[in-house]
PDB file of C-alpha atoms in Angstrom:
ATOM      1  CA  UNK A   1    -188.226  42.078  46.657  1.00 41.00           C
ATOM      2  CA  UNK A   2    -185.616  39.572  45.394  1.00 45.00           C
ATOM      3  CA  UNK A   3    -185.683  39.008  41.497  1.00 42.00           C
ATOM      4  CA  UNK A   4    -186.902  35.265  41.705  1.00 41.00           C
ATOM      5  CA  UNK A   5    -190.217  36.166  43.911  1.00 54.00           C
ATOM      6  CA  UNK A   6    -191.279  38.189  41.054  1.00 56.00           C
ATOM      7  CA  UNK A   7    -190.185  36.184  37.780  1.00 57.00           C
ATOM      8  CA  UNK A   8    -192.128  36.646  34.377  1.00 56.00           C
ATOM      9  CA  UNK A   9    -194.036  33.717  33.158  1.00 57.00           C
ATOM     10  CA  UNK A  10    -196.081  33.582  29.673  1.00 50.00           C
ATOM     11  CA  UNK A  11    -199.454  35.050  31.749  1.00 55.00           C
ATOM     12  CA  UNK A  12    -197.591  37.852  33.874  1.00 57.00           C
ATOM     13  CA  UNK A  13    -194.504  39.616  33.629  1.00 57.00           C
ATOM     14  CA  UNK A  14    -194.503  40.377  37.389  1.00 53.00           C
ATOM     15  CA  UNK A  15    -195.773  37.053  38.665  1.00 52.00           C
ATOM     16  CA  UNK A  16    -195.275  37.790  42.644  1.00 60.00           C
ATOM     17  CA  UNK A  17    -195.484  32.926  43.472  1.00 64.00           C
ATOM     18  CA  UNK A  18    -196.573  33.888  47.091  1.00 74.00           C
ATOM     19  CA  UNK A  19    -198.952  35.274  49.703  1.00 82.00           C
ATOM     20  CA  UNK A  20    -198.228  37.571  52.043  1.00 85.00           C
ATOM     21  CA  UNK A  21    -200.351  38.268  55.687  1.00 87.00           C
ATOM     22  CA  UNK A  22    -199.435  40.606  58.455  1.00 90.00           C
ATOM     23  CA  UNK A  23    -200.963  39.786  61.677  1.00 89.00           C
ATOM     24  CA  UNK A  24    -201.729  42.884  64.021  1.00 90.00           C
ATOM     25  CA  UNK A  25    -202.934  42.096  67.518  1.00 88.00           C
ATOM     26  CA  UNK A  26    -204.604  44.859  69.638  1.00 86.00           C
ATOM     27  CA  UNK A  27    -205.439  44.864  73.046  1.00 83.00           C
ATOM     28  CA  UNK A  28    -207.290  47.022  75.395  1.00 78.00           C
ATOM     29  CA  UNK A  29    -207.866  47.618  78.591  1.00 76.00           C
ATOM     30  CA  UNK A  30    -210.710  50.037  80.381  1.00 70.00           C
ATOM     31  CA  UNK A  31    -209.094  52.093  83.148  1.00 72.00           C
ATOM     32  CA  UNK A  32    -212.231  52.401  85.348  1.00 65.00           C
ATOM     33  CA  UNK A  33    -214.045  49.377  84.955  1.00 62.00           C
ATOM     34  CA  UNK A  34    -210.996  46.957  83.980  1.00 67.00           C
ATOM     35  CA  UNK A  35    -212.654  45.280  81.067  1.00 68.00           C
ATOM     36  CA  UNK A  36    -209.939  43.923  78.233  1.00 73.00           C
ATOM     37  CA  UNK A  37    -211.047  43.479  74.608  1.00 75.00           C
ATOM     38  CA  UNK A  38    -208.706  41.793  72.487  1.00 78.00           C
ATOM     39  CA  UNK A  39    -208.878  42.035  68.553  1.00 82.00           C
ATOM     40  CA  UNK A  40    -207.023  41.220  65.467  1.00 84.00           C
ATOM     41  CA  UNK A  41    -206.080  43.054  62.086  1.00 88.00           C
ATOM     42  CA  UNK A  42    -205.593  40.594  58.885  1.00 88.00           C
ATOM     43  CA  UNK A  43    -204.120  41.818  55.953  1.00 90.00           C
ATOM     44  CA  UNK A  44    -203.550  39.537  52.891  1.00 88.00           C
ATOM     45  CA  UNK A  45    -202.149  40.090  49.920  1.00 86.00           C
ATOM     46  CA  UNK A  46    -202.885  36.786  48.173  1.00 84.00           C
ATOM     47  CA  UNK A  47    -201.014  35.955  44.976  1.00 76.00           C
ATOM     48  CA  UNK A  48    -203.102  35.658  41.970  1.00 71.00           C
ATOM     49  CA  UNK A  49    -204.235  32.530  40.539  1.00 67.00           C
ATOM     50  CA  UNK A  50    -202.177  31.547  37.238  1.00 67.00           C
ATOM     51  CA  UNK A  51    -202.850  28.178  34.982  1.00 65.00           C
ATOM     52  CA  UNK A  52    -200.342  26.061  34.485  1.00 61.00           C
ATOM     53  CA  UNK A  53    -201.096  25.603  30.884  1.00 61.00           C
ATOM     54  CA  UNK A  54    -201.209  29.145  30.079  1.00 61.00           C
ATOM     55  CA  UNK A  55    -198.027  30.245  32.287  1.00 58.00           C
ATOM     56  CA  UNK A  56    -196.096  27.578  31.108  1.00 63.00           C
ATOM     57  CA  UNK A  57    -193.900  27.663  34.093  1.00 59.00           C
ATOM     58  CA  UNK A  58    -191.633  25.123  34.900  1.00 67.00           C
ATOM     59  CA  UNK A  59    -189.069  23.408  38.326  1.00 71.00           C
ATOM     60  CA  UNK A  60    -189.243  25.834  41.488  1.00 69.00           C
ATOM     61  CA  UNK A  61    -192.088  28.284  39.557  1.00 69.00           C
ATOM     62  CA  UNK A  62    -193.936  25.335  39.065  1.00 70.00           C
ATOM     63  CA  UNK A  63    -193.845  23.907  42.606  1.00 69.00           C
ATOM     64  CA  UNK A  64    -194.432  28.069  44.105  1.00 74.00           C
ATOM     65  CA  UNK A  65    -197.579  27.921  41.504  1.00 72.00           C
ATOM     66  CA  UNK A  66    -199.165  24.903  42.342  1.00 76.00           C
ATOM     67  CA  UNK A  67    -198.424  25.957  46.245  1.00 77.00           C
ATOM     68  CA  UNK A  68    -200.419  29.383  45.350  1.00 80.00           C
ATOM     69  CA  UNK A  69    -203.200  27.769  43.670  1.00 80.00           C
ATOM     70  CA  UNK A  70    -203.922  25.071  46.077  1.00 85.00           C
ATOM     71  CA  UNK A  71    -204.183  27.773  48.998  1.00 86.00           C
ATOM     72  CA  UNK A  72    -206.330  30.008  46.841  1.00 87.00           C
ATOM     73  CA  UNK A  73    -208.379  26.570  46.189  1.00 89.00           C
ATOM     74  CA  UNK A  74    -208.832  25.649  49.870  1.00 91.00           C
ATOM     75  CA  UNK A  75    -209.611  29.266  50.452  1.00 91.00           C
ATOM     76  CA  UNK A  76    -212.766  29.441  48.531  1.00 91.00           C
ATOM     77  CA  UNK A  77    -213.560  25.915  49.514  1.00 93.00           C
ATOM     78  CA  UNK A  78    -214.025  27.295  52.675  1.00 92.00           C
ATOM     79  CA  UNK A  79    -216.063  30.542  51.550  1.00 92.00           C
ATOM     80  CA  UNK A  80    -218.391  28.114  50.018  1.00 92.00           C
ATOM     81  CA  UNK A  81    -218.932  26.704  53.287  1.00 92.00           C
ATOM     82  CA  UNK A  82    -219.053  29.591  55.158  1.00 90.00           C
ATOM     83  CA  UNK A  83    -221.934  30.775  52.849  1.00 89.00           C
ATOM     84  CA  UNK A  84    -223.418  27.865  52.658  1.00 89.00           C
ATOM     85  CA  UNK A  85    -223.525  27.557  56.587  1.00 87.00           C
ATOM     86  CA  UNK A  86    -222.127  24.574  57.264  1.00 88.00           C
ATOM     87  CA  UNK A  87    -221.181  22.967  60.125  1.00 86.00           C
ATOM     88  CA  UNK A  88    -217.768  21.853  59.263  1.00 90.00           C
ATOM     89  CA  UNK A  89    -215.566  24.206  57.561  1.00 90.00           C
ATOM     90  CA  UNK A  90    -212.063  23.138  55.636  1.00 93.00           C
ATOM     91  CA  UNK A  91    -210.146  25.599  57.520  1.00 92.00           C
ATOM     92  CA  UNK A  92    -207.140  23.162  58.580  1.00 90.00           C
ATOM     93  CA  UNK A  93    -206.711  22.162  54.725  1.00 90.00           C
ATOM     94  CA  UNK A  94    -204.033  24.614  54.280  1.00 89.00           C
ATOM     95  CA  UNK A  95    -201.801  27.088  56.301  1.00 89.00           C
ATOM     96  CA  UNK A  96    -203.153  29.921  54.402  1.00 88.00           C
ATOM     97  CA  UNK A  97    -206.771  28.912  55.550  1.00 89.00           C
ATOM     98  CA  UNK A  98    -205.674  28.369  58.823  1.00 90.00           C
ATOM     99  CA  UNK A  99    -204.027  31.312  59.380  1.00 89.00           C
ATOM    100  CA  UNK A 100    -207.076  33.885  57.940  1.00 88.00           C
ATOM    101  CA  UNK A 101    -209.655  31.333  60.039  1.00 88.00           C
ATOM    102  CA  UNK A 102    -210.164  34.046  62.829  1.00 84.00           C
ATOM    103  CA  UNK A 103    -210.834  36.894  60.255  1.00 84.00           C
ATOM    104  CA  UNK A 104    -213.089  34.432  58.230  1.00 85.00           C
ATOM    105  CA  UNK A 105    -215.427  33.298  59.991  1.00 76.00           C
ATOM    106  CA  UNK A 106    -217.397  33.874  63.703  1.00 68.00           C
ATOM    107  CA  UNK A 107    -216.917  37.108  65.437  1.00 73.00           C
ATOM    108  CA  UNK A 108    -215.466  39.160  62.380  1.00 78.00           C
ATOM    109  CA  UNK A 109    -216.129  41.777  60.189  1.00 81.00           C
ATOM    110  CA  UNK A 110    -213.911  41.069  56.149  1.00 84.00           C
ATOM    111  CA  UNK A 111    -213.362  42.814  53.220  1.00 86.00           C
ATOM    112  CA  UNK A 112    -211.957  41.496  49.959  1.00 88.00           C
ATOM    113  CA  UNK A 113    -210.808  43.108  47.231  1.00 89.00           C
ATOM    114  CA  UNK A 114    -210.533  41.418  44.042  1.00 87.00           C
ATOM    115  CA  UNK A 115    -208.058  42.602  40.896  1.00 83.00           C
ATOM    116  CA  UNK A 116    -208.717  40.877  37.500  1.00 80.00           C
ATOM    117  CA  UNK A 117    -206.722  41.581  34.354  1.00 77.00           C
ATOM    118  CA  UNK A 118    -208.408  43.157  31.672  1.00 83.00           C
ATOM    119  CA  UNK A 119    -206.815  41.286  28.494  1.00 80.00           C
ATOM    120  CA  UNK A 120    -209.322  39.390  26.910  1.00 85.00           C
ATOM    121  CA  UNK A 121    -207.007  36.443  26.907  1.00 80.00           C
ATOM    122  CA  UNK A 122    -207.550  35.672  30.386  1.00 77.00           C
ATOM    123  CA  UNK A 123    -211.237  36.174  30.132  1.00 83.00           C
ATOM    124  CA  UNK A 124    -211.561  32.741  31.774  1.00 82.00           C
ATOM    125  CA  UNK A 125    -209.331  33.405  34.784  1.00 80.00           C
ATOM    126  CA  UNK A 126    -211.190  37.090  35.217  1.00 83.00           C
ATOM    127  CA  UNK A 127    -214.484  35.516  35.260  1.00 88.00           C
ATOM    128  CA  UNK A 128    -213.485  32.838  38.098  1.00 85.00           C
ATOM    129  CA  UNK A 129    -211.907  35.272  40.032  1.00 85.00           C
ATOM    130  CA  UNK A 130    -214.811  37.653  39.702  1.00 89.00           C
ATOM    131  CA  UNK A 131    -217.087  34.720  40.420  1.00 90.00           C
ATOM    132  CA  UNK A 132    -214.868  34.599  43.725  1.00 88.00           C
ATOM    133  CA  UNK A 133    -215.414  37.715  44.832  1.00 89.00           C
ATOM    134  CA  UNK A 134    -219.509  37.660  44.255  1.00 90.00           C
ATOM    135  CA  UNK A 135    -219.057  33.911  46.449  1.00 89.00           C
ATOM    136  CA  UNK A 136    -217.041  36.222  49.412  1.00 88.00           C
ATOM    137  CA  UNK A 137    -220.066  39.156  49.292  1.00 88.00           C
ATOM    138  CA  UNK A 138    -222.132  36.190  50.193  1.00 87.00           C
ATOM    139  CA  UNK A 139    -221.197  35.238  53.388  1.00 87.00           C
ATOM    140  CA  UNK A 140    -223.129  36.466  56.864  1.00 82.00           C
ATOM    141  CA  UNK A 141    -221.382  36.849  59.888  1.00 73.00           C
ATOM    142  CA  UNK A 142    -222.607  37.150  63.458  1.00 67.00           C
ATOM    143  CA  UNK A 143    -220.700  39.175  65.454  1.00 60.00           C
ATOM    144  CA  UNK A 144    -221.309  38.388  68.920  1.00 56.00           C
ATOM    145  CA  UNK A 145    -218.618  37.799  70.878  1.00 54.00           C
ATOM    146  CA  UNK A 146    -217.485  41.339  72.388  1.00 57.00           C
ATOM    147  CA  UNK A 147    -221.356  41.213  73.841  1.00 58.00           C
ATOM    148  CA  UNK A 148    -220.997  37.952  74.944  1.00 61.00           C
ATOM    149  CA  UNK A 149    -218.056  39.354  77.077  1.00 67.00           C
ATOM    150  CA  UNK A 150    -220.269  42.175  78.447  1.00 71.00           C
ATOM    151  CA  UNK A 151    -222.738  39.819  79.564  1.00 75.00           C
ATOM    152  CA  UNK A 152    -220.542  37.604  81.323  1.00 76.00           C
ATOM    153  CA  UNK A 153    -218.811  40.771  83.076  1.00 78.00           C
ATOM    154  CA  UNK A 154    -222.263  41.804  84.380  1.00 84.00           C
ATOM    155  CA  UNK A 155    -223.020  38.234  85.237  1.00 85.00           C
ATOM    156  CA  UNK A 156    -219.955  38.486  87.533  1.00 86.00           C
ATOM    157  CA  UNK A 157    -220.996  41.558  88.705  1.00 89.00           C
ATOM    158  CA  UNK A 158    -224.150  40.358  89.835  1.00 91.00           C
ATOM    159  CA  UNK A 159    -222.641  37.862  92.075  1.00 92.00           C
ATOM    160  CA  UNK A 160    -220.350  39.822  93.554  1.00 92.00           C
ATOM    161  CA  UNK A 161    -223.475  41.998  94.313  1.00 94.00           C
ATOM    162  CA  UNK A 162    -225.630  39.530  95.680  1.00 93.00           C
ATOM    163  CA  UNK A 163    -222.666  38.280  97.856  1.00 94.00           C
ATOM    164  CA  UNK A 164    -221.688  41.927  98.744  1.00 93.00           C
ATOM    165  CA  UNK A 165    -225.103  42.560 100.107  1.00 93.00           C
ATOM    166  CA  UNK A 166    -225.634  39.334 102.116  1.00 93.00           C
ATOM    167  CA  UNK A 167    -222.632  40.743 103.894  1.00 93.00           C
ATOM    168  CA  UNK A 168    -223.956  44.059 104.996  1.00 92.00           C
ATOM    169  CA  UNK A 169    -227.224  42.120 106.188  1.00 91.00           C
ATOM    170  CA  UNK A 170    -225.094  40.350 108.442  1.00 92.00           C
ATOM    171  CA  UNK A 171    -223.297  43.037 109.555  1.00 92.00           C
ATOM    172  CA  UNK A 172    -225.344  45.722 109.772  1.00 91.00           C
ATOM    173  CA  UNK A 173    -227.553  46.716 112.743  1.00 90.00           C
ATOM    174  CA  UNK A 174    -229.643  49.522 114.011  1.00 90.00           C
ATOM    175  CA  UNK A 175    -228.179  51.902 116.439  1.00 89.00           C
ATOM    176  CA  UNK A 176    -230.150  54.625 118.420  1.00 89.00           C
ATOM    177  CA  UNK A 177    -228.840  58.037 118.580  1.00 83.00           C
ATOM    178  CA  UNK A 178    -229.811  61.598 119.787  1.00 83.00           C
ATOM    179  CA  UNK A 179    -229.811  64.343 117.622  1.00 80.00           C
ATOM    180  CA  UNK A 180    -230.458  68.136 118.127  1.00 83.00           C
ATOM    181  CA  UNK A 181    -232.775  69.620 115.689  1.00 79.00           C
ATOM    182  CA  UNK A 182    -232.896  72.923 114.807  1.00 81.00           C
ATOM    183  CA  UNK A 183    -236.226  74.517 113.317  1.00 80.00           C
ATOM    184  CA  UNK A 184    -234.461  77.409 110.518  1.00 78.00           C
ATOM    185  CA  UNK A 185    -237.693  79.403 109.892  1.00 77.00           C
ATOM    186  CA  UNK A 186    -239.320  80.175 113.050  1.00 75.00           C
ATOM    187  CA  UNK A 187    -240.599  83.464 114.800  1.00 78.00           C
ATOM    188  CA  UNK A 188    -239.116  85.863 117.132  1.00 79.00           C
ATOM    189  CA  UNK A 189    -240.572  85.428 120.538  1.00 74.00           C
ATOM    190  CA  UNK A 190    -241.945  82.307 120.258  1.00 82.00           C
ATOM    191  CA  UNK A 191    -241.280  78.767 122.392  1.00 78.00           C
ATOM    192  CA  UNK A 192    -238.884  77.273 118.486  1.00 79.00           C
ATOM    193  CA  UNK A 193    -236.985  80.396 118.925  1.00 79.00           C
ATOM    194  CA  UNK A 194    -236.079  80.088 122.324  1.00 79.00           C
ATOM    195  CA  UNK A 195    -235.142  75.706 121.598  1.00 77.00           C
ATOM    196  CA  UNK A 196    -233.420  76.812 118.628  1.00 79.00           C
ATOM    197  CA  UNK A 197    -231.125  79.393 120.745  1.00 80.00           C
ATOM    198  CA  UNK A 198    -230.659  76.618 123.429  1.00 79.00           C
ATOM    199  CA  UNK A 199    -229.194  74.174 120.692  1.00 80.00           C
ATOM    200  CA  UNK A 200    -232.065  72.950 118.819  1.00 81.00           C
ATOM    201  CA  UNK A 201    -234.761  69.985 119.777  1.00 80.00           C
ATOM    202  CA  UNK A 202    -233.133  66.931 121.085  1.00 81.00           C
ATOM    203  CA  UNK A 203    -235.057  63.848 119.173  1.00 82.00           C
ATOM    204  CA  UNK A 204    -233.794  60.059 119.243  1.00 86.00           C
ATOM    205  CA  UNK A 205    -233.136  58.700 115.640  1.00 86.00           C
ATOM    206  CA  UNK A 206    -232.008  54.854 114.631  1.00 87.00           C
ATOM    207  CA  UNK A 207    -229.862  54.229 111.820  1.00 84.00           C
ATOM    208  CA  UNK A 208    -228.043  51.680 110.338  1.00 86.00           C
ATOM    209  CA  UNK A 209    -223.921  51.235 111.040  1.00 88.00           C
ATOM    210  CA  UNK A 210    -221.297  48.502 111.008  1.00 88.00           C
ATOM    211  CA  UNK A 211    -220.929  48.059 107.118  1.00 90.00           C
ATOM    212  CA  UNK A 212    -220.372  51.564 106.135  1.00 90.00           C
ATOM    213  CA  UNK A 213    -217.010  50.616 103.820  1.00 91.00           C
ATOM    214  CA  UNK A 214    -219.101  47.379 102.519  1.00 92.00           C
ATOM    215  CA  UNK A 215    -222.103  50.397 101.543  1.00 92.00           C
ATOM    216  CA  UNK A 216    -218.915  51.972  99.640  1.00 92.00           C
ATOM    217  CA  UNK A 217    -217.582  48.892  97.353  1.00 93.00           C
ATOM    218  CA  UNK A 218    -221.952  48.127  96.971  1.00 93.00           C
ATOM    219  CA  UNK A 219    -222.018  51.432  95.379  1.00 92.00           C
ATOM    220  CA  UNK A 220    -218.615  51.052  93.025  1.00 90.00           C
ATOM    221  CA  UNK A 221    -219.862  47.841  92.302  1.00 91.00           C
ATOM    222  CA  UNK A 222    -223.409  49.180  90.873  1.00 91.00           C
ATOM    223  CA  UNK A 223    -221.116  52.215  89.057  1.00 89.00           C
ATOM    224  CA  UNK A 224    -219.278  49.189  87.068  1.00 85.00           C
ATOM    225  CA  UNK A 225    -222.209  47.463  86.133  1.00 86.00           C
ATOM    226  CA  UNK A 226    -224.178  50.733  84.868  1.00 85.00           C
ATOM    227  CA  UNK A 227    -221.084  51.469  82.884  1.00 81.00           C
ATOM    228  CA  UNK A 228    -220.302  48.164  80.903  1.00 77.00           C
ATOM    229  CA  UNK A 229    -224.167  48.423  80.301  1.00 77.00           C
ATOM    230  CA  UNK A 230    -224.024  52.156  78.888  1.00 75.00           C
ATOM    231  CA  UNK A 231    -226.377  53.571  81.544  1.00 80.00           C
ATOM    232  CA  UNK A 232    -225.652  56.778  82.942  1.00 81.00           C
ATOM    233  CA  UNK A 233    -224.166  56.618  86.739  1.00 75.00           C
ATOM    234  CA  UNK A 234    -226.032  58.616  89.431  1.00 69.00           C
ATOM    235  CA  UNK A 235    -225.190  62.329  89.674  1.00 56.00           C
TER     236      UNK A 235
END
């Protein structure tokens, strides 16, 4: 890191005036039943929250701390509203907030880890922080939106079911065949033996045809749907 990202101030000798957030974006797609999932991977290292009075920093440090502090400030502002359930949460107050809103709140699953300092000087500042971390341990979220997905995959599924089988019924018909029938346990000598040696019984038979390939994508169809439900498909 360069020298002036790190400078000492009266609170910290390595006082690292920034935040830092990596952003990894996953996607994935099922072969068979083409369903994509999308998710992301926060990681924050938030800088650490210093008073000015105690740091005693001054020009550029000063600006970089009172940058830090605000962020950390609109950041558990909007904790406090996430475990408070409101409706409206801060999350446009500041670019830090912003940028952490998908891994904050809704369809997400967080984890914070909090450092404190262990000098007795900065009880206060330990405390708060602590306090912090007890606020962020707090907060409920509903994951819901990968099932969400499922459902509206099925729902689509559905209708292309229902649609799928109003076609067959308009193409299919019955068609009368003949058939020879052949008895396999019969007696020597006797009157089956003697049909079964000429070919078998003729018998007429009906049977639906013209939507044979429409029977085919029915079937895949159903295999989808049992799939993206977790139900085993038909042996």
């Amino acid at each position: 890191r360069d020298s002036s990202s790190v400078p000492a101030t009266q609170m910290n000798e390595y006082s690292t005036r920034a935040h830092s957030l990596v952003v990894l974006r996953v996607k994935q797609r099922h072969p068979e039943t083409g369903t994509e999932l999308e998710s992301f991977l926060f990681l924050g290292d938030l800088g650490g929250s210093e008073r000015l009075g105690k740091s005693k920093v001054t020009g550029v440090q000063l600006q970089e701390a009172t940058d830090i502090n605000m962020g950390l400030l609109a950041l558990k502002q909007v904790i406090t509203a996430l475990k408070q359930r409101h409706r409206y949460v801060p999350y446009q107050d500041s670019k830090l907030t912003m940028l952490l809103s998908p891994g904050l709140g809704g369809n997400s699953r967080t984890r914070v880890v909090v450092c404190a300092n262990l000098d007795p000087r900065h009880a206060p500042e330990t405390m708060q922080t602590l306090r912090f971390g007890e606020e962020c341990s707090l907060v409920e979220n509903k994951r819901g939106g990968n099932v969400s997905l499922v459902v509206s995959m099925v729902h689509e599924l559905d209708e292309q079911i229902k649609a799928l089988e109003e076609d067959i019924r308009q193409k299919e018909r019955w068609e009368t065949v003949e058939v020879r029938r052949q008895d396999n346990f019969v007696e020597e000598g006797t009157l089956e033996e003697e049909v079964n040696r000429k070919g078998g019984e003729l018998v007429r038979t009906s049977r639906l045809v013209g939507a044979e390939a429409e029977h085919a994508k029915l079937e895949e169809l159903h295999s989808r749907r049992r799939k993206l439900l977790g139900l085993p498909d038909k042996a």
